[in-house]
mmCIF file of C-alpha atoms in Angstrom:
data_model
loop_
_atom_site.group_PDB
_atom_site.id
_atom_site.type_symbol
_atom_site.label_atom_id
_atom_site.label_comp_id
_atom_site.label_asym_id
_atom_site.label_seq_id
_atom_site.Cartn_x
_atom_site.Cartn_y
_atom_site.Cartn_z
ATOM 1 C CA UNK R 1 239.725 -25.049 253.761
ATOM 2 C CA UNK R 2 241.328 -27.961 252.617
ATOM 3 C CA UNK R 3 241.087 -31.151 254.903
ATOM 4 C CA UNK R 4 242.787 -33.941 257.407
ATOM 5 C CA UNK R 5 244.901 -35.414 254.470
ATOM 6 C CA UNK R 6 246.262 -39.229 255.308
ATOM 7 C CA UNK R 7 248.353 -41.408 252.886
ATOM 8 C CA UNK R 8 248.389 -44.207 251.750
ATOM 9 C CA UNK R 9 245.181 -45.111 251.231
ATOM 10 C CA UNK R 10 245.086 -48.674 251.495
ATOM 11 C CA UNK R 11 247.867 -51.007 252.525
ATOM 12 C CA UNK R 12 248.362 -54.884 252.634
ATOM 13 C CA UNK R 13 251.369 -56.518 254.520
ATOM 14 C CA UNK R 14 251.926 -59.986 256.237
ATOM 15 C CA UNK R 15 251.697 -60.076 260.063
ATOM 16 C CA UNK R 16 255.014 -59.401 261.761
ATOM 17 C CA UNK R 17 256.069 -56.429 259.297
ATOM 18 C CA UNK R 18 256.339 -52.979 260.027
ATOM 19 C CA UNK R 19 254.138 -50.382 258.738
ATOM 20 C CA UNK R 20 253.685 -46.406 258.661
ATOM 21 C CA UNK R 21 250.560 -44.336 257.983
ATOM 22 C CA UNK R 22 250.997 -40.597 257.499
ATOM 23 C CA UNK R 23 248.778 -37.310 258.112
ATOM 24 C CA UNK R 24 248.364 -33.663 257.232
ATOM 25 C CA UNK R 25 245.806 -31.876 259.454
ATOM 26 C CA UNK R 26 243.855 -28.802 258.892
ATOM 27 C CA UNK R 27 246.027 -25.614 259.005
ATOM 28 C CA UNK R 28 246.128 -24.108 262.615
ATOM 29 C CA UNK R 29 244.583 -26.860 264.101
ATOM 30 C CA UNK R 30 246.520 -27.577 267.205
ATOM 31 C CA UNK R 31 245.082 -31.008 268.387
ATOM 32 C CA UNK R 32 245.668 -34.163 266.499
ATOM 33 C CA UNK R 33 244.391 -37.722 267.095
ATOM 34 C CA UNK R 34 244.451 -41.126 265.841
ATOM 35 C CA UNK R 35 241.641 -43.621 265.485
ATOM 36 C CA UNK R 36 241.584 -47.498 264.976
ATOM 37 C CA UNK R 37 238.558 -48.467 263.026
ATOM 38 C CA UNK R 38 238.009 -51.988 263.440
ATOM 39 C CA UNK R 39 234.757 -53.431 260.439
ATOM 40 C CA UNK R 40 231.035 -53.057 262.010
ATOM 41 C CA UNK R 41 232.716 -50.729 265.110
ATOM 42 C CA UNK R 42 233.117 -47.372 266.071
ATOM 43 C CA UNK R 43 236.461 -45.714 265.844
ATOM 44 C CA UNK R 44 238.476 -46.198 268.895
ATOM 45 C CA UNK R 45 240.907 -43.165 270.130
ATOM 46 C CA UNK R 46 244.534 -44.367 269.795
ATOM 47 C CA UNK R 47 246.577 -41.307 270.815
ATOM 48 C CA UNK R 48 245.766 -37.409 271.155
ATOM 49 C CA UNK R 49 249.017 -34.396 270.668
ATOM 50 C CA UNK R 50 248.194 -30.956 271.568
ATOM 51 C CA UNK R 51 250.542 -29.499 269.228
ATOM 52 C CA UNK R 52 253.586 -32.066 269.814
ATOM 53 C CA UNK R 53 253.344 -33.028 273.140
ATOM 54 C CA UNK R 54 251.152 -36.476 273.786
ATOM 55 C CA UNK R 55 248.042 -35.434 275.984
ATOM 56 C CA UNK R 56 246.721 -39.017 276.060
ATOM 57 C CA UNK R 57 248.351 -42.952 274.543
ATOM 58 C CA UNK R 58 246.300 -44.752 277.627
ATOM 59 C CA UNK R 59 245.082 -46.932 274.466
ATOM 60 C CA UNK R 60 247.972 -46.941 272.380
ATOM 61 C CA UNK R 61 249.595 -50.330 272.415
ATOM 62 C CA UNK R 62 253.033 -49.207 272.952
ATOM 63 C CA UNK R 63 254.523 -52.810 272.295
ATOM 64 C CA UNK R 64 253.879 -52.268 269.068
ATOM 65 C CA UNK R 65 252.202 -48.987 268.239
ATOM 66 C CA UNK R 66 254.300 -45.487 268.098
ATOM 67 C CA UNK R 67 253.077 -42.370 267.155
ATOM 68 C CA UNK R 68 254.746 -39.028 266.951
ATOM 69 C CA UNK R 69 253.786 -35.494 265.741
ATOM 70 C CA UNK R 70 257.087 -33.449 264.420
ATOM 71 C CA UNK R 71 257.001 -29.772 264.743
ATOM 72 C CA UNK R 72 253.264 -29.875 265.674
ATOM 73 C CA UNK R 73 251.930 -30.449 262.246
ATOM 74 C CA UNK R 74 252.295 -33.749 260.190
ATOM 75 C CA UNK R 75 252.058 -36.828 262.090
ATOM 76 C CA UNK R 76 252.911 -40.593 261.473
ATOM 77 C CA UNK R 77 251.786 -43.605 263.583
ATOM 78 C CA UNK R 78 253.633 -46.665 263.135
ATOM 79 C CA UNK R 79 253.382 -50.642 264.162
ATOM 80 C CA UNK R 80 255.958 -52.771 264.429
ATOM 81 C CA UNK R 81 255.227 -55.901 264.033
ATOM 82 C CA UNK R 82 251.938 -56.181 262.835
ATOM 83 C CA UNK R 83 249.511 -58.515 263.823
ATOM 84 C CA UNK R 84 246.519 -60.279 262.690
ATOM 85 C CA UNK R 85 244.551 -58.017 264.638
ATOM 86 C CA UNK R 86 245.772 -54.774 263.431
ATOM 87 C CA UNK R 87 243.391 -54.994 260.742
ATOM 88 C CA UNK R 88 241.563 -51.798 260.439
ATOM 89 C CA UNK R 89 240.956 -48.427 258.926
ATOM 90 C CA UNK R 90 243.325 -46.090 260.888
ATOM 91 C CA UNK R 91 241.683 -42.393 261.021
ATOM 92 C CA UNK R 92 242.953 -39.019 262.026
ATOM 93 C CA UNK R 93 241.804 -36.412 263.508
ATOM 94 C CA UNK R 94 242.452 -32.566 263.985
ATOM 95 C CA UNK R 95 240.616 -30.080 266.267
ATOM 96 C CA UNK R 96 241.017 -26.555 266.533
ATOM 97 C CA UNK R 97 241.511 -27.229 270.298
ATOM 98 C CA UNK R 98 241.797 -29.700 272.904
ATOM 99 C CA UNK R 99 238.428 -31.769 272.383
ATOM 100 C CA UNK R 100 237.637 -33.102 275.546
ATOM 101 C CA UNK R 101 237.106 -30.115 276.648
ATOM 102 C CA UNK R 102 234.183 -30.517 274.165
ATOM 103 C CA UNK R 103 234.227 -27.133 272.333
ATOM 104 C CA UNK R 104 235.538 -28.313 268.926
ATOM 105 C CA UNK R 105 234.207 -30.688 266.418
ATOM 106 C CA UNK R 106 236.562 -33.057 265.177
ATOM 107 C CA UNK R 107 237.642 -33.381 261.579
ATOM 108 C CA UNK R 108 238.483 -36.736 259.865
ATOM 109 C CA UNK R 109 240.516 -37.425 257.295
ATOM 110 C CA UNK R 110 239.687 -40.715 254.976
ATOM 111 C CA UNK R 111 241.454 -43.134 256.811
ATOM 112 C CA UNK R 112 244.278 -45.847 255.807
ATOM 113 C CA UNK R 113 242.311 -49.336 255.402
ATOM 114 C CA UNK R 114 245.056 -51.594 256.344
ATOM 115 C CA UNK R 115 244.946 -55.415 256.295
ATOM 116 C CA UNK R 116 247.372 -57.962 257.967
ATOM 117 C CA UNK R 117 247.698 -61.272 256.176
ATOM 118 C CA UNK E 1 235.372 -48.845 276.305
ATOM 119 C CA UNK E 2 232.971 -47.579 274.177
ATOM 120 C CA UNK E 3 230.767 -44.847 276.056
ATOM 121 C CA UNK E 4 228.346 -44.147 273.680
ATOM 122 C CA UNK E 5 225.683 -47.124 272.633
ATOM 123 C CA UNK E 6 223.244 -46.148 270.016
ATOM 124 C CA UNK E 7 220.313 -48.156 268.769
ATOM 125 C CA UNK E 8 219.078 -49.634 266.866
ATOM 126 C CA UNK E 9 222.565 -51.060 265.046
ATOM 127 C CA UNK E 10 220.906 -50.618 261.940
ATOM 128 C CA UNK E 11 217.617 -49.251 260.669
ATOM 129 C CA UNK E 12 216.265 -49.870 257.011
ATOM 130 C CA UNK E 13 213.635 -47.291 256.100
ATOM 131 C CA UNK E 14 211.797 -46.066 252.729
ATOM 132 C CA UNK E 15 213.061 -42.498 250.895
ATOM 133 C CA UNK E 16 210.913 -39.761 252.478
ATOM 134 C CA UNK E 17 210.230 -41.629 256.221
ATOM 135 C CA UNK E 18 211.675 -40.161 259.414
ATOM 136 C CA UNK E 19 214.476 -42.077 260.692
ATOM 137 C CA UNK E 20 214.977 -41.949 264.239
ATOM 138 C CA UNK E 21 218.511 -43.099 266.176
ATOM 139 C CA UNK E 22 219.039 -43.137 269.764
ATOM 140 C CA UNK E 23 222.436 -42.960 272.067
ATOM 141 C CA UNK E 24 223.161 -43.860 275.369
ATOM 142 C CA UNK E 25 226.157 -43.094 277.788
ATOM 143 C CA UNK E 26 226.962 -43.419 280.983
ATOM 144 C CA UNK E 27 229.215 -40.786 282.517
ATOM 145 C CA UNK E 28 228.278 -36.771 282.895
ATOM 146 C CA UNK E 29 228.952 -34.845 279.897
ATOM 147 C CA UNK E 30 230.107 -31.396 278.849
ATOM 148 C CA UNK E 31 228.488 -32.372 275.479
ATOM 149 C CA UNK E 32 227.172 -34.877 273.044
ATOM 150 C CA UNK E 33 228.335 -34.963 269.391
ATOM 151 C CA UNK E 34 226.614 -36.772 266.312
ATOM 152 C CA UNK E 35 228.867 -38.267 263.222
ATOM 153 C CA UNK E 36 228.246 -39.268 259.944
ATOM 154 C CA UNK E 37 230.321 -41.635 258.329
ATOM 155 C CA UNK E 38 229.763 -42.608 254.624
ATOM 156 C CA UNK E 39 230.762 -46.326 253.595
ATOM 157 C CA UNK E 40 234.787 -46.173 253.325
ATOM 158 C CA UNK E 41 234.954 -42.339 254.097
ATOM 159 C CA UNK E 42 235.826 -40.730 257.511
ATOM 160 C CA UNK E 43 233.513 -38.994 259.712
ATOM 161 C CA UNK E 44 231.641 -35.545 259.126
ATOM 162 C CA UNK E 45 230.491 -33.982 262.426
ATOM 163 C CA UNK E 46 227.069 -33.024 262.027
ATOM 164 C CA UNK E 47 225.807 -31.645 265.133
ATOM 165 C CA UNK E 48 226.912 -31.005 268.959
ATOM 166 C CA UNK E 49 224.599 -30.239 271.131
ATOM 167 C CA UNK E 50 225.591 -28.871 275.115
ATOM 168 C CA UNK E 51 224.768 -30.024 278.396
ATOM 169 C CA UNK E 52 222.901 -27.316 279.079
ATOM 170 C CA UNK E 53 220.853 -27.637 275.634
ATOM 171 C CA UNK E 54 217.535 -29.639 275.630
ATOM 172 C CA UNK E 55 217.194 -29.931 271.448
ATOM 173 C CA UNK E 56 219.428 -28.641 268.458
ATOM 174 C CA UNK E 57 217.971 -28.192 264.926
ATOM 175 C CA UNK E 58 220.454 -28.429 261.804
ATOM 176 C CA UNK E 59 218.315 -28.308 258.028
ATOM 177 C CA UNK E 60 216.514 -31.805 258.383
ATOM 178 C CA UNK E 61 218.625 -33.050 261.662
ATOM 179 C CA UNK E 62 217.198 -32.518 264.830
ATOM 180 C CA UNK E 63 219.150 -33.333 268.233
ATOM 181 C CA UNK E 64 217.359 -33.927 271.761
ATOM 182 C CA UNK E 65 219.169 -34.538 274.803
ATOM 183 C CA UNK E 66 217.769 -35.506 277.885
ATOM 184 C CA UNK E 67 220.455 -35.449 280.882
ATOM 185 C CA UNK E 68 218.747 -37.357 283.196
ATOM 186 C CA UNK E 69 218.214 -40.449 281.144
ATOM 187 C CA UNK E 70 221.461 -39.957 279.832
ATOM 188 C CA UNK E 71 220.291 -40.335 276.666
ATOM 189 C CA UNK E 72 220.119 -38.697 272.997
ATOM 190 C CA UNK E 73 218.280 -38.714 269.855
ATOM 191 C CA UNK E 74 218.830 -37.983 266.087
ATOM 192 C CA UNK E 75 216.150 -37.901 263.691
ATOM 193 C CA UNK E 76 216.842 -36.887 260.422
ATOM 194 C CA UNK E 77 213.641 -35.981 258.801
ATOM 195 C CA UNK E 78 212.396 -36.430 254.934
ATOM 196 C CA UNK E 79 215.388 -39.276 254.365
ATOM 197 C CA UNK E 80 216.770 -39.097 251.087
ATOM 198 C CA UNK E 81 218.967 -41.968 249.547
ATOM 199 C CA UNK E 82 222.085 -40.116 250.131
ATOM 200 C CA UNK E 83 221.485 -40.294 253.721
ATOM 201 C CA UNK E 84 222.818 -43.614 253.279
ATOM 202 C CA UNK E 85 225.482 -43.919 255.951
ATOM 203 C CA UNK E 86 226.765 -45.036 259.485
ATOM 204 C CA UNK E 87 225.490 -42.897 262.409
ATOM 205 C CA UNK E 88 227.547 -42.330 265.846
ATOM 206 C CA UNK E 89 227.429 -40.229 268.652
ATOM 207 C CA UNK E 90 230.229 -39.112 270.934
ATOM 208 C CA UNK E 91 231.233 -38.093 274.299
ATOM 209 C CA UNK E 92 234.997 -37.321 275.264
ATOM 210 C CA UNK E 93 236.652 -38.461 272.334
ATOM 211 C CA UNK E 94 234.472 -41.977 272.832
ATOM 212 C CA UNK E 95 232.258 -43.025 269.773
ATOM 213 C CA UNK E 96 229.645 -45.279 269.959
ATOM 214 C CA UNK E 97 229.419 -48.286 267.728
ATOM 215 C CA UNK E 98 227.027 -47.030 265.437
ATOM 216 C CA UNK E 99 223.613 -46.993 263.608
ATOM 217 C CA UNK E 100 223.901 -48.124 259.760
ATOM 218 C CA UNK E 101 220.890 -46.317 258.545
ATOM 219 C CA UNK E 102 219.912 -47.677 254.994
ATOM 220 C CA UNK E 103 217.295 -45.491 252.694
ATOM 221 C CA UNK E 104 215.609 -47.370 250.091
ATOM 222 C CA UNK E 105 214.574 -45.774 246.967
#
């Protein structure tokens, strides 16, 4: 089966602009998630859409972070403006079903390494 | 918060050795999952292991859980170079900060 596909791959902007990170998860799989990667740490959950309704954004920083998942499949997770901080690799996830529950691994895609200048 | 801690943060061993990580967490769990995550790659789930399940073998990996220290190991055994790579378990979406296991040839 083909993988979580993200775009771009890397991306450098100034602090203050806007940017967008895309992803294409594995066919059929109807729960989604995003992941900020900050160096030397373990990936921390942004946002999780069963299908493309939001089932959790308790850590997305919605000042400045949006996410949303069209039609259930693709998704693209956007900040606006970008700080300093926002430095990181930005992963997704897809899961054949809701996760927490704890019954279904969770499949990454390679990430968007994004640095703020 | 992270839930998950494992230990050590990194481990340097020689091709061949055992390598042994450990995790942490704090809060009950349905289960316990272990990551790989090769140097600017995403994650690969390698093993999850249930609440209900005491140790979980996959090829060289082997996964103990004990649910009264809250607590869970991964050894990989016979290390080979290309086990090269960062180490986390998680609970509930929550990943740990990681083991960077190093193999020297």
């Amino acid at each position: 089966e083909a993988g979580v596909a993200q775009s771009p791959r890397y991306k450098i902007i100034e602090k203050r602009q806007s940017v967008a990170f895309w992803c294409n998860p594995i066919s059929g799989h109807a729960t989604l998630y995003w992941y900020q990667q900050i160096l030397g740490q373990g990936p921390k959950l942004l946002i999780q859409f069963q299908n493309n309704g939001v089932v959790d954004d308790s850590q997305l920083p919605k000042d400045r972070f949006s996410a949303e998942r069209l039609k259930g499949v693709d998704s693209t997770l956007k900040i606006q403006p970008a700080k300093l901080e926002d430095s990181a690799v930005y992963l997704c996830a897809s899961s054949y079903d809701r996760a927490v529950l704890g019954n279904s691994p969770l499949h990454f895609g390679n990430g968007t390494r994004l640095t703020v200048t | 918060s992270q839930q998950g801690e494992e230990d050590p943060q990194a481990l340097s061993i020689q091709e061949g050795e055992n390598a042994t990580m450990n995790c942490s967490y704090k809060t009950s769990i349905n289960n316990l999952q272990w990551y790989r995550q090769n140097s600017g790659r995403g994650l690969v789930h390698l093993i999850l292991i249930r609440s209900n399940e005491r140790e979980k073998h996959s090829g060289r990996l082997r996964v103990t859980l004990d649910t009264s220290k809250k607590s869970s190991s991964l050894l990989i055994t016979a290390s080979r170079a290309a086990d090269t790579a960062s180490y986390f378990c998680a609970q509930k979406l929550v990943f740990g900060q990681g083991t960077r296991l190093t193999i020297n040839p």
